PDB file of C-alpha atoms in Angstrom:
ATOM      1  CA  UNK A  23      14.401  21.400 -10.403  1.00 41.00           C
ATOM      2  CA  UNK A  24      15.518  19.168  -7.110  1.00 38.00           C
ATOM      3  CA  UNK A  25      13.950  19.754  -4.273  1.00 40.00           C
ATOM      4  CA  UNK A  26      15.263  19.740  -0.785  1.00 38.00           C
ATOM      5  CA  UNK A  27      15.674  16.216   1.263  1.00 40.00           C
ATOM      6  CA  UNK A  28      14.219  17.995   4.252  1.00 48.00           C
ATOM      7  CA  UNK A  29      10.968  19.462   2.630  1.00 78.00           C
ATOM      8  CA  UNK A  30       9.506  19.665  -0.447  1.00 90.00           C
ATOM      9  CA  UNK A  31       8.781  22.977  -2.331  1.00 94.00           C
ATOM     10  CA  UNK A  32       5.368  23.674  -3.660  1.00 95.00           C
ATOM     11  CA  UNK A  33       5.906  25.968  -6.058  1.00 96.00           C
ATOM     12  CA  UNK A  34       8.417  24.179  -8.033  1.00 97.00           C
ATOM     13  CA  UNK A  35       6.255  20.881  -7.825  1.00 97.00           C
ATOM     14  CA  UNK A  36       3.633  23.141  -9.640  1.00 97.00           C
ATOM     15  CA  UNK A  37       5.822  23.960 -11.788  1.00 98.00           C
ATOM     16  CA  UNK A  38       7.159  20.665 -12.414  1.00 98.00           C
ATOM     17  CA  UNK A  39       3.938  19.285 -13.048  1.00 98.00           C
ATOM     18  CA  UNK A  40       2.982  22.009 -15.396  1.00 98.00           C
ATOM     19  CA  UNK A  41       6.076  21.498 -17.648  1.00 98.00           C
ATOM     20  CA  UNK A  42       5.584  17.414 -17.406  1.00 98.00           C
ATOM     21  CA  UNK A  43       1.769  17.602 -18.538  1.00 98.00           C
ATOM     22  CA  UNK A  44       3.113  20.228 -21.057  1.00 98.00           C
ATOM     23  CA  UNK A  45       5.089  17.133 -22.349  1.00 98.00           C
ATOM     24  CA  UNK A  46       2.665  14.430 -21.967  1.00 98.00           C
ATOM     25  CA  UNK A  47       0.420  16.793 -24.645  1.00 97.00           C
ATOM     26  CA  UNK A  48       2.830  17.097 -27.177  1.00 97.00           C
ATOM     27  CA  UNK A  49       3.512  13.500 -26.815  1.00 96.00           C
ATOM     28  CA  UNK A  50       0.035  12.648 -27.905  1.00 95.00           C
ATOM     29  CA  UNK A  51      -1.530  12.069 -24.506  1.00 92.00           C
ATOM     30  CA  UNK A  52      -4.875  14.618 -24.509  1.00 92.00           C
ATOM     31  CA  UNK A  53      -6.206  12.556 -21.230  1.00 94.00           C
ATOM     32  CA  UNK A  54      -3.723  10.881 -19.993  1.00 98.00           C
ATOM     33  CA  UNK A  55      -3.455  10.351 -16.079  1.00 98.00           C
ATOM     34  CA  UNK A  56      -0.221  11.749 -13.809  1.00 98.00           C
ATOM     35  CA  UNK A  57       0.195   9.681 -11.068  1.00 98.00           C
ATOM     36  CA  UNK A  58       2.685  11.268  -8.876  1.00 98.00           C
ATOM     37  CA  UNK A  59       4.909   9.088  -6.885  1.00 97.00           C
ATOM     38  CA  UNK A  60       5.189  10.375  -3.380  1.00 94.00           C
ATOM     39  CA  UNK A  61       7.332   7.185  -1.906  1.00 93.00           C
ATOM     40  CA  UNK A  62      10.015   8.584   0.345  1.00 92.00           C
ATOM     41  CA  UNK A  63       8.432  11.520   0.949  1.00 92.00           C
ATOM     42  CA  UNK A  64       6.132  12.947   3.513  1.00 88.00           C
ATOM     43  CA  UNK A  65       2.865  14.248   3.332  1.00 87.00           C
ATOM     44  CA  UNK A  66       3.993  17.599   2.345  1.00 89.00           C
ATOM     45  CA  UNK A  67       4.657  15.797  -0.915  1.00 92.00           C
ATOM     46  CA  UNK A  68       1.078  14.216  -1.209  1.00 91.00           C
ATOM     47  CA  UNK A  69      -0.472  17.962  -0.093  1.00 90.00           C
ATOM     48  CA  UNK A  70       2.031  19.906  -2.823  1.00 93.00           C
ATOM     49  CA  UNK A  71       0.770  17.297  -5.942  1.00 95.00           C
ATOM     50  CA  UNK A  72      -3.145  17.614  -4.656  1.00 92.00           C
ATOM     51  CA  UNK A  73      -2.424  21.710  -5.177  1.00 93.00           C
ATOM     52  CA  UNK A  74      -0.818  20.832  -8.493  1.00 96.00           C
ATOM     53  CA  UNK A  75      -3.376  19.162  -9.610  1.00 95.00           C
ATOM     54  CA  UNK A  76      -1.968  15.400  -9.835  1.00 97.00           C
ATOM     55  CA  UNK A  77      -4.686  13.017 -11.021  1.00 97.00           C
ATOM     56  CA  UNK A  78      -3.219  10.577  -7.771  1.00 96.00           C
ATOM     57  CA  UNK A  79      -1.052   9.343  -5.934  1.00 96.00           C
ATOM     58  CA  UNK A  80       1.223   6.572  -6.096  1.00 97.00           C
ATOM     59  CA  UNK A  81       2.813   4.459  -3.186  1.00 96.00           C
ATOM     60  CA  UNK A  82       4.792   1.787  -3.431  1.00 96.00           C
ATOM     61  CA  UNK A  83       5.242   0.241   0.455  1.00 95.00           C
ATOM     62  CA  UNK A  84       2.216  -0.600   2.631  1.00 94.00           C
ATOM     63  CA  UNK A  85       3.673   0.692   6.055  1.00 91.00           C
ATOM     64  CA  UNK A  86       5.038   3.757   4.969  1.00 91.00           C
ATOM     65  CA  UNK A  87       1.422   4.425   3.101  1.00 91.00           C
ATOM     66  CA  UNK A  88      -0.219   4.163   6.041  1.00 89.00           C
ATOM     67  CA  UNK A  89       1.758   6.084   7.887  1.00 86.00           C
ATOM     68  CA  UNK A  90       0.271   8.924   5.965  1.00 86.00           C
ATOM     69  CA  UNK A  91      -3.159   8.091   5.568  1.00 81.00           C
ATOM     70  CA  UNK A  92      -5.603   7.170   8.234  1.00 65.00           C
ATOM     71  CA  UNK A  93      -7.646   4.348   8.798  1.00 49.00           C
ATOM     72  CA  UNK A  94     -10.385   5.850   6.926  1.00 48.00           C
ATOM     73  CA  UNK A  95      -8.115   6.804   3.886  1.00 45.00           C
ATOM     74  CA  UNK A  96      -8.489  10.027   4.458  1.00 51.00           C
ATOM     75  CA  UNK A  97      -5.508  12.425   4.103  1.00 53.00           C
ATOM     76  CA  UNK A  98      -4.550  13.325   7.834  1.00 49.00           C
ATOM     77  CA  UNK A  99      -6.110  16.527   7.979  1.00 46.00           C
ATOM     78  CA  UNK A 100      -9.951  16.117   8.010  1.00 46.00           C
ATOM     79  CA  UNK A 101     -10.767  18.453   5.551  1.00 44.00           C
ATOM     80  CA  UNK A 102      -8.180  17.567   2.965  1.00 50.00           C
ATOM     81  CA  UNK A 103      -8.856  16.930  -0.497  1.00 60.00           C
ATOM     82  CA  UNK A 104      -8.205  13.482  -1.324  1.00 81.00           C
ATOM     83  CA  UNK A 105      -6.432  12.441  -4.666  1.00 91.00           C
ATOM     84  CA  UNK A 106      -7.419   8.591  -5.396  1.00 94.00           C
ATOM     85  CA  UNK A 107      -4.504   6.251  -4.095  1.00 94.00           C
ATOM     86  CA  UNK A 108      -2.821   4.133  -6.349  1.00 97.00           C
ATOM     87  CA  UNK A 109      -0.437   1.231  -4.940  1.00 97.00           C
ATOM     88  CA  UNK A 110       2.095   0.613  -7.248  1.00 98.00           C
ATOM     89  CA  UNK A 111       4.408  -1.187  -5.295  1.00 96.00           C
ATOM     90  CA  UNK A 112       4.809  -5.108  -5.281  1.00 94.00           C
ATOM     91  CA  UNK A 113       2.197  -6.526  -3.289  1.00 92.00           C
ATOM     92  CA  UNK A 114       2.373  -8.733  -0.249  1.00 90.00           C
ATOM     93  CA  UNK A 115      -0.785 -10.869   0.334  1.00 88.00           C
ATOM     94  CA  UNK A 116      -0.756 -10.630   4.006  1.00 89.00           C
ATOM     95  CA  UNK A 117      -0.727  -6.575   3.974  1.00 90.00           C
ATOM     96  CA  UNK A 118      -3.472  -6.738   1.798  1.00 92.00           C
ATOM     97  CA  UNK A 119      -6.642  -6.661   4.363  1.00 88.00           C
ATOM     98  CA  UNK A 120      -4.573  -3.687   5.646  1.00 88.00           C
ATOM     99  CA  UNK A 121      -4.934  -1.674   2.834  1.00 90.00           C
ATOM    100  CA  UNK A 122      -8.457  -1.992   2.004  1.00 87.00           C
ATOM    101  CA  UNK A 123     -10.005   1.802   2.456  1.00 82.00           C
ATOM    102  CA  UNK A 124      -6.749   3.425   1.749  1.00 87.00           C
ATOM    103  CA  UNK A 125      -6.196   2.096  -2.044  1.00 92.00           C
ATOM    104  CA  UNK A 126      -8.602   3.400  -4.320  1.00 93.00           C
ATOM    105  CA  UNK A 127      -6.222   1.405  -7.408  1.00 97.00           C
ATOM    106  CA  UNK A 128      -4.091  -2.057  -7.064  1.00 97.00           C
ATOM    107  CA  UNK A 129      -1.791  -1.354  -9.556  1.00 98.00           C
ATOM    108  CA  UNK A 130       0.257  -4.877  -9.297  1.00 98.00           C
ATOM    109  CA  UNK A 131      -1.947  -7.601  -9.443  1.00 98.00           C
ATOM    110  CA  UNK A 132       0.303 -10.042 -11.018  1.00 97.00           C
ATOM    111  CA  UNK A 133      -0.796 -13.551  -9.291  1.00 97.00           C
ATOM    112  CA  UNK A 134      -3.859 -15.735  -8.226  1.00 96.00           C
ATOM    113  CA  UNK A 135      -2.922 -15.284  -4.132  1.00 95.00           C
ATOM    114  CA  UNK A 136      -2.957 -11.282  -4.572  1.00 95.00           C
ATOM    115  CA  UNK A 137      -6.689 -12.004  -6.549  1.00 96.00           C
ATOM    116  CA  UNK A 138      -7.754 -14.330  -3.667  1.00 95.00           C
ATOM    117  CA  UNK A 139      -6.949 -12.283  -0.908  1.00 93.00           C
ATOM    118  CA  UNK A 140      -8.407  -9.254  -2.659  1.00 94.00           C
ATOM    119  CA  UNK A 141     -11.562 -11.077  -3.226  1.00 93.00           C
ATOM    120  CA  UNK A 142     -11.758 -12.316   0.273  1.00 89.00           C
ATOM    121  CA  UNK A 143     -12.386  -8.172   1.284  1.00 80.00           C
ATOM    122  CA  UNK A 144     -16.008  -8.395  -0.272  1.00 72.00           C
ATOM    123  CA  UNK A 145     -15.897  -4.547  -0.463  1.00 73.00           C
ATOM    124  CA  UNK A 146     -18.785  -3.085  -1.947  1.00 75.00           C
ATOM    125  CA  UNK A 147     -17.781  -1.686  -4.585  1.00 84.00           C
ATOM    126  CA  UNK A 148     -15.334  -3.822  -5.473  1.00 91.00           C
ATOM    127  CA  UNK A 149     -11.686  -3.696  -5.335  1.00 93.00           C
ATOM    128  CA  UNK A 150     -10.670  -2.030  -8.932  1.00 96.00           C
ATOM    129  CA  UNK A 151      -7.072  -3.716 -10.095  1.00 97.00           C
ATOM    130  CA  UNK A 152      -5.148  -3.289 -12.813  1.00 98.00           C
ATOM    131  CA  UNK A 153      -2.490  -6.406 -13.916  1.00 98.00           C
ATOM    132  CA  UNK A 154       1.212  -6.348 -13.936  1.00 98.00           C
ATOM    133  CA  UNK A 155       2.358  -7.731 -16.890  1.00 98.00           C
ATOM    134  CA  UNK A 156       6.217  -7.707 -17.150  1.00 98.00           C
ATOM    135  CA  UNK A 157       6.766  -7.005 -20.693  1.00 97.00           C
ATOM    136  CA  UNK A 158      10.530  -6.876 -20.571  1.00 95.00           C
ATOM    137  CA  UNK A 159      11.111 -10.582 -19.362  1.00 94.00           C
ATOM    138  CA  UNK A 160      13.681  -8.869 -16.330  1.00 94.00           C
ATOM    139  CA  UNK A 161      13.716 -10.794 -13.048  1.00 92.00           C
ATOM    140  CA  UNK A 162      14.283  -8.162 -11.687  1.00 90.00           C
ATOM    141  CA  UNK A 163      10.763  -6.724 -12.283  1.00 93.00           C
ATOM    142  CA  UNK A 164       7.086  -7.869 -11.080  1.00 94.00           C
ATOM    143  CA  UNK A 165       4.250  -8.815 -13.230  1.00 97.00           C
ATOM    144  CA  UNK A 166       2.973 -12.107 -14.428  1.00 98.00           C
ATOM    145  CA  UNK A 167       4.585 -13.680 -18.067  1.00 97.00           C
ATOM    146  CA  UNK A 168       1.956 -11.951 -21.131  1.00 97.00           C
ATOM    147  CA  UNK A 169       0.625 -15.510 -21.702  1.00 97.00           C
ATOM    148  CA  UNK A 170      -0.452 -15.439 -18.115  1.00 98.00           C
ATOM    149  CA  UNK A 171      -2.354 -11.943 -18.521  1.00 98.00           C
ATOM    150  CA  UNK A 172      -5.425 -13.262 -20.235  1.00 98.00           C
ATOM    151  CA  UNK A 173      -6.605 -15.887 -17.449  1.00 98.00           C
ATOM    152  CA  UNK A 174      -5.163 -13.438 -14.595  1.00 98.00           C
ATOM    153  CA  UNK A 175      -7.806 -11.143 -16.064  1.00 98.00           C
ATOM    154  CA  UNK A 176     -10.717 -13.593 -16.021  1.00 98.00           C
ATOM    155  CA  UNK A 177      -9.957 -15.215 -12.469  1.00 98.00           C
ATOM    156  CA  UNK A 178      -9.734 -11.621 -11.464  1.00 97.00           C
ATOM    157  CA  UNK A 179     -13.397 -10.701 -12.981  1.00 97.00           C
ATOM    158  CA  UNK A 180     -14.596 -14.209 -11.611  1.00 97.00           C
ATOM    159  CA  UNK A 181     -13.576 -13.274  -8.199  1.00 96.00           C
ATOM    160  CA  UNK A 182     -15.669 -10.494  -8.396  1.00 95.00           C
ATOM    161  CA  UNK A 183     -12.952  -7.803  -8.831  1.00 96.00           C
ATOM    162  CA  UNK A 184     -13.175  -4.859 -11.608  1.00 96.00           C
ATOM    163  CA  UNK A 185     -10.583  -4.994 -14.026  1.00 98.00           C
ATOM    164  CA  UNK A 186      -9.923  -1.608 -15.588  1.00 98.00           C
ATOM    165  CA  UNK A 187      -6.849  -2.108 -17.111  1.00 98.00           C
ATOM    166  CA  UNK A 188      -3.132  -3.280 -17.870  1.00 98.00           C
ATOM    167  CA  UNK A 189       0.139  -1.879 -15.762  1.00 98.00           C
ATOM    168  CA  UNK A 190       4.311  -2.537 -16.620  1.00 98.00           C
ATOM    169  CA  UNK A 191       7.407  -1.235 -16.321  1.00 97.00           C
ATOM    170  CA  UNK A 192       9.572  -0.393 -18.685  1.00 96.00           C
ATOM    171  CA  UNK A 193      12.985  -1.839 -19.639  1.00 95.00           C
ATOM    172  CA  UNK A 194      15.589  -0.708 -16.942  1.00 92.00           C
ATOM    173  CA  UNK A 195      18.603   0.316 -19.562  1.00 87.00           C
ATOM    174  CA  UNK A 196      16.982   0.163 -22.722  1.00 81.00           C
ATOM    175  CA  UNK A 197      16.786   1.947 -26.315  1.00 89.00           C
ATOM    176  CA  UNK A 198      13.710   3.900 -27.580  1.00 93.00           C
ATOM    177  CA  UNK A 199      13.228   0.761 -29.612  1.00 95.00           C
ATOM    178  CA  UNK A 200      12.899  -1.378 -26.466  1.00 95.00           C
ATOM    179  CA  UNK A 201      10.775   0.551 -24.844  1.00 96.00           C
ATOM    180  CA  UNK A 202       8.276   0.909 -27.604  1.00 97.00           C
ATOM    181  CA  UNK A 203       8.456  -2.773 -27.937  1.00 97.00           C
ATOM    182  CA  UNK A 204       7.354  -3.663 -23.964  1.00 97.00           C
ATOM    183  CA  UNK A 205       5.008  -0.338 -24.091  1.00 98.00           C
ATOM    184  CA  UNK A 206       2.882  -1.248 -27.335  1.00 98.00           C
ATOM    185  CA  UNK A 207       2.661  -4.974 -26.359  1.00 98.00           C
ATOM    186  CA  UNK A 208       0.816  -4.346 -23.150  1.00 98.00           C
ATOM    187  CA  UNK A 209      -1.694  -1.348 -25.242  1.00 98.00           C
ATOM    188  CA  UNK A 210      -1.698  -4.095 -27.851  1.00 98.00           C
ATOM    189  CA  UNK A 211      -3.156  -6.770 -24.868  1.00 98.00           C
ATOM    190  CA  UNK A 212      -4.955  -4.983 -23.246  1.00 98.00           C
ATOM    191  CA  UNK A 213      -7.119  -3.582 -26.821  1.00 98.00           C
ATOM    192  CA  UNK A 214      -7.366  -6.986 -27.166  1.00 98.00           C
ATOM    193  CA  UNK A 215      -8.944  -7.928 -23.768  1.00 98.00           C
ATOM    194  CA  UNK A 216     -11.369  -4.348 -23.792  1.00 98.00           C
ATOM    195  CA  UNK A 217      -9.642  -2.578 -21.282  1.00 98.00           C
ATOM    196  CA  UNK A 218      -9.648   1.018 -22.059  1.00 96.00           C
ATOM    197  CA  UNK A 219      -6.450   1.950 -19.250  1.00 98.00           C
ATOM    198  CA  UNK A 220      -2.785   0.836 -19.826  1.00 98.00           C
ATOM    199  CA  UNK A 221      -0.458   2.123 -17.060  1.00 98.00           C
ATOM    200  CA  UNK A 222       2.828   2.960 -18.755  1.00 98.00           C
ATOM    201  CA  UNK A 223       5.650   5.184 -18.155  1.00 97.00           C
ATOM    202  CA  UNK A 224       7.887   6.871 -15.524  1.00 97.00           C
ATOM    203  CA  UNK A 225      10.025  10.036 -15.225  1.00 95.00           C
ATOM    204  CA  UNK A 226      12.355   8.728 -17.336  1.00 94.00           C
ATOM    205  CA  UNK A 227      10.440   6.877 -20.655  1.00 96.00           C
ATOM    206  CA  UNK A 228       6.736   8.625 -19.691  1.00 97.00           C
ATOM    207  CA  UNK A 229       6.534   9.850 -23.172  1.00 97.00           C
ATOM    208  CA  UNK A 230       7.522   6.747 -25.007  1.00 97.00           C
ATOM    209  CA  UNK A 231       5.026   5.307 -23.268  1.00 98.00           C
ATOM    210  CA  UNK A 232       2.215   8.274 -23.872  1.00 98.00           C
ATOM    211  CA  UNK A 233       3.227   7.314 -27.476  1.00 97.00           C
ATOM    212  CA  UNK A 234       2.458   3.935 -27.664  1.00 98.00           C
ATOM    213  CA  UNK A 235      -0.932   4.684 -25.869  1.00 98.00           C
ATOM    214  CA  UNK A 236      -0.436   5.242 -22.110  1.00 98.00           C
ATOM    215  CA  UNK A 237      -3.525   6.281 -19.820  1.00 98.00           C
ATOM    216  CA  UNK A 238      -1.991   6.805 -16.582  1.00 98.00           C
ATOM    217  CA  UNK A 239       2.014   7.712 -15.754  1.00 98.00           C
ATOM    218  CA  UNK A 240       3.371   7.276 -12.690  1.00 98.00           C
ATOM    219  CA  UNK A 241       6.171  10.118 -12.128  1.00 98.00           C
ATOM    220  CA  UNK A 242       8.074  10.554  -9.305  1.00 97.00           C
ATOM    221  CA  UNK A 243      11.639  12.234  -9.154  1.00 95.00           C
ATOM    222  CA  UNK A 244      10.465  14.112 -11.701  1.00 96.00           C
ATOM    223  CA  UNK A 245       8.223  16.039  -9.783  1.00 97.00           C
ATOM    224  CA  UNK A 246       9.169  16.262  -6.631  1.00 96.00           C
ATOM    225  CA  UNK A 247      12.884  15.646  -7.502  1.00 93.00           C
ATOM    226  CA  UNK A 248      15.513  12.921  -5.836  1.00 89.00           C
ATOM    227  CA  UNK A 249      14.239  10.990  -3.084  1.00 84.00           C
ATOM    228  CA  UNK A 250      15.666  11.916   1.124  1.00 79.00           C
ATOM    229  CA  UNK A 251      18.300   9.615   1.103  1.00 68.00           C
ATOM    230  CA  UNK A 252      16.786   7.966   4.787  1.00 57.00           C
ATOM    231  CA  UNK A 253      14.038   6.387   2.194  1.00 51.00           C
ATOM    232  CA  UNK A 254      15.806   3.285   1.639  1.00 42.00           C
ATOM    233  CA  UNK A 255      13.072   0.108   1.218  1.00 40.00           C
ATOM    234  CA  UNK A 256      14.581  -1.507   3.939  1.00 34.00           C
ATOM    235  CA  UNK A 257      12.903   1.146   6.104  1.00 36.00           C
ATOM    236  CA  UNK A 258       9.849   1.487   4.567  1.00 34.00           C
ATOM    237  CA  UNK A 259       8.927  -1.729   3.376  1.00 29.00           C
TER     238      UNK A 259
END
């Protein structure tokens, strides 16, 4: 079901997310995480997946993310319930300091200056990443090569930050096959490494990726339908 540009409707997000979960059980996924992706939207959307039930939520562009939270990270509305933040956009070093008290997850740790600057926050506790890895070898996506991943990892825990797990995106236009192949090499790493979470999967390949041992799945359209066409990243970035 699409929702309306203007606003977002509650019940069918409910129902959206009910159906999706419904999916993420048959495909094998008894605990895995939805993350739902409330880029674009307003905080109608973030309010409508906290009702649902969402296990967080998932923003890709510093500004626009802070536009909806306060400084405190609290939802605006004081007495709010407050899903954990995830940012799952590409991260730029210098909005990092920003951020801090507002992400609960960094998502896209993919390089030593996005560790640094994370480390420099001396936040007690301590920031809790997850790295990029970009298993599909596309320019077009983030995440550091999967020979960089193990030494990413240990700078990361060296610095002081808590690594709980392994993110990537899946191929743009590929086959069941390819998908399995980027999603199982990143569960494969990260078993390797002892990290327990693997963020895999969006509205489109979320159970291929619960197959091969996804965690946490970041959904967007599909719950809360196509994006207001005014959210274009040039805005919002």
């Amino acid at each position: 079901r699409v929702m309306s540009s203007a606003s977002v409707d509650f019940a069918a997000v409910s129902e959206n997310v009910s159906k999706i979960r419904q999916r993420i059980l048959v495909a094998g996924g008894i605990a895995t995480q939805l993350i739902a992706v409330t880029k674009g939207f307003g905080i109608d959307a973030i309010e409508a997946a906290t009702l649902a039930n969402c296990d967080g939520i998932g923003e890709n562009y510093a500004q626009e993310l802070l536009k909806k939270y306060s400084k405190d990270g609290s939802l605006l509305g004081e007495n709010a319930k407050r899903l954990p933040v995830h940012f799952i956009g590409q991260l730029q070093s210098n909005k990092i300091l920003g951020l801090l008290g507002v992400v609960n997850y960094w998502q896209t740790v993919d390089r030593m200056s996005v560790i640094t600057q994370l480390a420099k926050s001396r936040k007690v506790p301590a920031p809790e990443i997850f790295v990029q890895v970009n298993s599909t070898g596309e320019q077009s996506k983030g995440g550091c090569a999967p020979h960089e991943v193990e030494g990413l990892c240990l700078a990361a825990t060296q610095a002081g930050l808590v690594v709980v797990g392994l993110m990537t995106i899946g191929p743009t236009n590929g086959s069941i096959q390819e998908c399995e192949k980027a999603f199982r090499g990143v569960r494969k790493m990260a078993d390797n490494l002892g990290l327990a979470q693997c963020s895999m999967g969006m509205s489109d390949d979320f159970e291929c990726a619960v197959g091969c041992g996804s965690t946490i799945v970041r959904v967007g359209s599909g719950i809360f339908g196509a994006r207001p066409t005014s959210a274009r990243a040039s805005e919002i970035t």
